[in-house]
Short mmCIF file of C-alpha atoms in Angstrom, two decimals:
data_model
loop_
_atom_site.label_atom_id
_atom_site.label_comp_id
_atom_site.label_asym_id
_atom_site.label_seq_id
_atom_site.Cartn_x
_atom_site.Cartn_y
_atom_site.Cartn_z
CA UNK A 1 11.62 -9.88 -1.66
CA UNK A 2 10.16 -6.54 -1.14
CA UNK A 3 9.48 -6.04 -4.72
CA UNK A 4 7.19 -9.27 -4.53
CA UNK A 5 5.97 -7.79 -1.38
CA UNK A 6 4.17 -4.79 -3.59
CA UNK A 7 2.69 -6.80 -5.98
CA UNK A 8 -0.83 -6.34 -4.79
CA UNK A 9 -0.82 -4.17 -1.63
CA UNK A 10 -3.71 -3.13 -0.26
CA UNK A 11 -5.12 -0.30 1.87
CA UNK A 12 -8.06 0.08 3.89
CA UNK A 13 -9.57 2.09 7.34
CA UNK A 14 -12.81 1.59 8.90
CA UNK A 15 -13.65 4.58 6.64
CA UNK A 16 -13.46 2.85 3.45
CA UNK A 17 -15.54 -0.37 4.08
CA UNK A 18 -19.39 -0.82 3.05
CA UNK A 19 -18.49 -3.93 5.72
CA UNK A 20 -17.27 -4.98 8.09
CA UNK A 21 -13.49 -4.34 7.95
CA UNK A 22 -12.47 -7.37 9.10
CA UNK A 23 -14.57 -9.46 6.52
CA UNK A 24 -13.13 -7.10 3.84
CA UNK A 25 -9.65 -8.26 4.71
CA UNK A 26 -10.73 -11.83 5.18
CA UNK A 27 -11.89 -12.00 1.77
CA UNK A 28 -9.04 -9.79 0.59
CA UNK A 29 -6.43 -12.01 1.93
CA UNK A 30 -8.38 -15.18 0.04
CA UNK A 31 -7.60 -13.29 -2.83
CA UNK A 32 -3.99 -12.86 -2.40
CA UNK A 33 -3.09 -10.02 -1.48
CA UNK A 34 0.53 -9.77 -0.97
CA UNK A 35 0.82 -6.66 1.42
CA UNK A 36 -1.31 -4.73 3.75
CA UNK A 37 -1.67 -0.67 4.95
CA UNK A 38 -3.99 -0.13 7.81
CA UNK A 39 -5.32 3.60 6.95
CA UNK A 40 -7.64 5.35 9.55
CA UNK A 41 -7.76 8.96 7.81
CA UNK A 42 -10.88 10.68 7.19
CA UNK A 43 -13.43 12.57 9.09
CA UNK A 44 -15.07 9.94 10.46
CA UNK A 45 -11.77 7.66 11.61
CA UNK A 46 -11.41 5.88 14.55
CA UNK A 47 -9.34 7.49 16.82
CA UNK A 48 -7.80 6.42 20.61
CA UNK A 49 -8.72 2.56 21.67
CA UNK A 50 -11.05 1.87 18.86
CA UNK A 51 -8.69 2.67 16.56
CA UNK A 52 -5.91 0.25 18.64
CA UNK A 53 -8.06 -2.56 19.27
CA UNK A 54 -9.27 -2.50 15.18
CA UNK A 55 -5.62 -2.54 14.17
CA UNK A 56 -4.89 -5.12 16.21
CA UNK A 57 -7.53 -7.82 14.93
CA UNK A 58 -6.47 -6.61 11.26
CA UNK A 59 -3.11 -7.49 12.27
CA UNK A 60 -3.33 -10.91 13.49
CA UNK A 61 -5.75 -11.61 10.41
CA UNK A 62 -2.17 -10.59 8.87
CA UNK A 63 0.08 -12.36 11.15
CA UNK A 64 -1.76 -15.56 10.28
CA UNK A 65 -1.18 -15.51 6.96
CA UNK A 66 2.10 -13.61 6.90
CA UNK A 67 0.98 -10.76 5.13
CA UNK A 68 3.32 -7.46 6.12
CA UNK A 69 1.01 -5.17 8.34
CA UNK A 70 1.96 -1.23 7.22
CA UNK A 71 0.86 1.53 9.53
CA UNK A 72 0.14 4.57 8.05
CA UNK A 73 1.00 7.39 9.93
CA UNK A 74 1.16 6.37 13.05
CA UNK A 75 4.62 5.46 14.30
CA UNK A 76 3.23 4.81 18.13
CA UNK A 77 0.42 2.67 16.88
CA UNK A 78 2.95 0.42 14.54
CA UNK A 79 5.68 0.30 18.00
CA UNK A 80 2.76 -0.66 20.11
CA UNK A 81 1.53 -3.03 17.79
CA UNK A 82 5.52 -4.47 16.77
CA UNK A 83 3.79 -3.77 13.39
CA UNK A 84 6.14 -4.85 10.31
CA UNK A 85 6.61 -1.27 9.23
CA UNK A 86 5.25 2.50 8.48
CA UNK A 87 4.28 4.53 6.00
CA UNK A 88 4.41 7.98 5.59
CA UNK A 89 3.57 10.89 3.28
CA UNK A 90 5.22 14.22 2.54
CA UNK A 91 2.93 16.24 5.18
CA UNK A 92 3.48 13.43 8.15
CA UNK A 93 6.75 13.05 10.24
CA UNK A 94 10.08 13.37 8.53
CA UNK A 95 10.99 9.88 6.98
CA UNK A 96 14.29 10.18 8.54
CA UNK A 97 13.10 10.56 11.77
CA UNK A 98 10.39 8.01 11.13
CA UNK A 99 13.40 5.56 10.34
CA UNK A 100 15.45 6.05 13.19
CA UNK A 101 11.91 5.85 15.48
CA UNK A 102 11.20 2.43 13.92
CA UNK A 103 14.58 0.80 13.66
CA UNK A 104 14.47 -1.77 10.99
CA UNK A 105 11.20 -2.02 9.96
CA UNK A 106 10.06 -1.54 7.09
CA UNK A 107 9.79 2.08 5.75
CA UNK A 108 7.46 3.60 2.91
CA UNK A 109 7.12 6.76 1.93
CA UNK A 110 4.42 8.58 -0.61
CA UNK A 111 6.16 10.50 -3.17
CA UNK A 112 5.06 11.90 -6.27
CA UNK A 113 8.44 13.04 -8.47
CA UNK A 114 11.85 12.05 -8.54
CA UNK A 115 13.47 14.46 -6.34
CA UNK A 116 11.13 13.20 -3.29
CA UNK A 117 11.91 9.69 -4.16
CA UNK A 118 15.40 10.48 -3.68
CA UNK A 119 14.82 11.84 -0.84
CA UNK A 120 13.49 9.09 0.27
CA UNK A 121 15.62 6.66 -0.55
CA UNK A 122 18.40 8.94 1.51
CA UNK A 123 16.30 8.52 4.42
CA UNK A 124 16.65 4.63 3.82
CA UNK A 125 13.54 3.70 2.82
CA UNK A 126 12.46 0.68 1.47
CA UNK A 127 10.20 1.43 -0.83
CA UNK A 128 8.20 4.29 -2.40
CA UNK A 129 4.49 4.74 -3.56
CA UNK A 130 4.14 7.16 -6.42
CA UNK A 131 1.14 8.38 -6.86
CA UNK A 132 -1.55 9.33 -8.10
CA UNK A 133 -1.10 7.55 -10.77
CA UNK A 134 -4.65 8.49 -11.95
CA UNK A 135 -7.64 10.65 -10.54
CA UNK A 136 -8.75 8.78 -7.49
CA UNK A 137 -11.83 9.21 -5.53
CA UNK A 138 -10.21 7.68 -2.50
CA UNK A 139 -8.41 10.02 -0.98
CA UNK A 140 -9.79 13.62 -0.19
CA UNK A 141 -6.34 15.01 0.16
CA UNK A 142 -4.67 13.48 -3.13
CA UNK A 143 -2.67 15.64 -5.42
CA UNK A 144 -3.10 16.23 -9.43
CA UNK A 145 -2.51 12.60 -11.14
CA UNK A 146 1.14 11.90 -12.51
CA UNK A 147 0.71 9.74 -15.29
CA UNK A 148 2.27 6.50 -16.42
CA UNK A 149 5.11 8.78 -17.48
CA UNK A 150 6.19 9.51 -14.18
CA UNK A 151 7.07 6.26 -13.43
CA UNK A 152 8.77 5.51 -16.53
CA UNK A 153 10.59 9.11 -15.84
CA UNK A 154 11.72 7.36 -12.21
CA UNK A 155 13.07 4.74 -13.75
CA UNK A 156 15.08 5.86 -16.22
CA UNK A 157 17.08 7.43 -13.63
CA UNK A 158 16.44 5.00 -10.15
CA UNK A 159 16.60 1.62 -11.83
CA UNK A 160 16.09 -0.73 -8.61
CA UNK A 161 14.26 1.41 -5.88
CA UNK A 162 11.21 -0.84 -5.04
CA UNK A 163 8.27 1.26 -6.57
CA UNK A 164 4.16 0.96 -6.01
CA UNK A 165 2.17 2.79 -7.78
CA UNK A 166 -1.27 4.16 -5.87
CA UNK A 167 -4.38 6.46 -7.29
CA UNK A 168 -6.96 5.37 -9.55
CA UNK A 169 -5.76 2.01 -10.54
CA UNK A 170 -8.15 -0.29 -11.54
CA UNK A 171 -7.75 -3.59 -13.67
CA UNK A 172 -8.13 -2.71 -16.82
CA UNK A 173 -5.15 -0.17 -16.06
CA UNK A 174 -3.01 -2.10 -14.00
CA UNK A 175 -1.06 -4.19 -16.38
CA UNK A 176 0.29 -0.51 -18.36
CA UNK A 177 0.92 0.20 -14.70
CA UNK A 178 3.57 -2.68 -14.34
CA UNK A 179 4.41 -2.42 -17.67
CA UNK A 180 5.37 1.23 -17.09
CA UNK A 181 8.03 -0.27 -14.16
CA UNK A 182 6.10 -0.24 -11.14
CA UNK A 183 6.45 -3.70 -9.03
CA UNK A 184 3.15 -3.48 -7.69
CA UNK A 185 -0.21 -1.73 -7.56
CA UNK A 186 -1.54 -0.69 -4.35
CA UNK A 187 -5.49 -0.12 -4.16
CA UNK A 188 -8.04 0.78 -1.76
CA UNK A 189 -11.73 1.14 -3.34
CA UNK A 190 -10.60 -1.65 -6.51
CA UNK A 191 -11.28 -4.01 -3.58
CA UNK A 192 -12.97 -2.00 -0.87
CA UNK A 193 -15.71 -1.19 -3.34
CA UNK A 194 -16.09 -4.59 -5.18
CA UNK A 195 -18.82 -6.45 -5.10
CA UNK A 196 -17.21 -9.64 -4.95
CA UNK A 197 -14.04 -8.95 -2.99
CA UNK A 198 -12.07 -11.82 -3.05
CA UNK A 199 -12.67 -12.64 -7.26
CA UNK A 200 -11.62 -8.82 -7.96
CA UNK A 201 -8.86 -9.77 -5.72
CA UNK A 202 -7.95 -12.66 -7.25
CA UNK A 203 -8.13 -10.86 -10.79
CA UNK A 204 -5.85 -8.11 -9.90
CA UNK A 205 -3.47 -10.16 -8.33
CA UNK A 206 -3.25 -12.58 -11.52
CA UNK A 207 -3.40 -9.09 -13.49
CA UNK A 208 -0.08 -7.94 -11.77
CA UNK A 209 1.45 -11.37 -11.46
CA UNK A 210 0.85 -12.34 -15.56
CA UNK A 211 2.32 -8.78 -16.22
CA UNK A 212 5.46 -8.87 -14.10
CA UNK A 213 6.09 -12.19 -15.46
CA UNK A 214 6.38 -10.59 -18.92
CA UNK A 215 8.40 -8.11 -18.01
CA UNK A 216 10.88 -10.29 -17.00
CA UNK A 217 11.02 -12.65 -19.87
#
């Protein structure tokens, strides 16, 4: 279930859209997306009641087509939401904390070598987003790219942890993503940035799907 969940998650703040944000996810969500992070990061973020009252038409766009709604890095906003789950990084609140904050919802956590995604996992999350997988213009605070060997390395050694893979990831790269063992790509400017949002969508989606289907043939 939560592997399927990752096969095309996406991420997106106010910050990110040419648009408006809630025609980006419209459009996304035509294209079938299978998961959703709600990101306000950046200097100019929304912050306070703006921030709340954006999340909260995002997440009945979400609701309505039962697409998990991820909070990133906000564990009051996803509580005052009832949001499906949080996501944190290494420089947020500790994931342990974070899970007993949250209860059972779901529980993410950026990591970017095996010992953090240990660590994760012994905080009980349920799933982990390595990254970056490549350079990525996305993110100002993003770390040096990992490689496709990194999550091959993960693998070898954490066979069923349910993996994303985040940074740079386009569709020309996402199949040797997959291929490498990730169950899903997640993306932010691949469909932020697209000129047609829901037929890049649509392609990555079909991208991931056709690849994880060969995989397990």
């Amino acid at each position: 279930m939560m592997k399927h969940m990752l096969s095309l998650y996406f991420i997106m703040g106010s910050g990110d859209c040419t648009r408006d944000p809630l025609t980006v996810l419209d459009e996304a969500i035509q294209g079938r997306i299978t998961m959703f992070q709600f990101r306000e990061k950046g200097k100019k973020a929304l912050t306070g009641l703006e921030k709340y009252r954006l999340a909260e038409k995002l997440f009945e766009r979400c609701k309505d087509h039962n697409i998990p709604f991820i909070v990133n890095d906000d564990v009051d906003l996803a509580l005052a939401l009832q949001a499906d789950g949080v996501h944190v990084g290494q420089d947020d609140e500790a994931a342990a904390r974070v899970r007993d904050r949250i209860g059972d919802k779901y529980l993410g956590v950026s990591v970017h070598n095996l010992a953090e995604v240990q660590q994760a996992l012994a905080a009980h999350a349920d799933y982990v987003g390595l990254g970056p997988i490549f350079p990525t213009v996305s993110k100002d605070d993003a770390k040096q790219a990992c490689g496709l060997a990194m999550i091959e390395h993960i693998r070898t050694y954490e066979k069923h942890v349910p993996l994303v893979a985040i940074g740079g990831i386009t569709e020309q790269t996402a199949r040797q993503v997959i291929e490498a063992g990730a169950d899903g790509i997640a993306v932010i400017s691949a469909i932020c940035r697209a000129e047609h949002i829901c037929e890049q969508t649509k392609r990555l989606y079909e991208t991931v799907m056709h690849a994880k289907r060969r995989g397990d043939g």
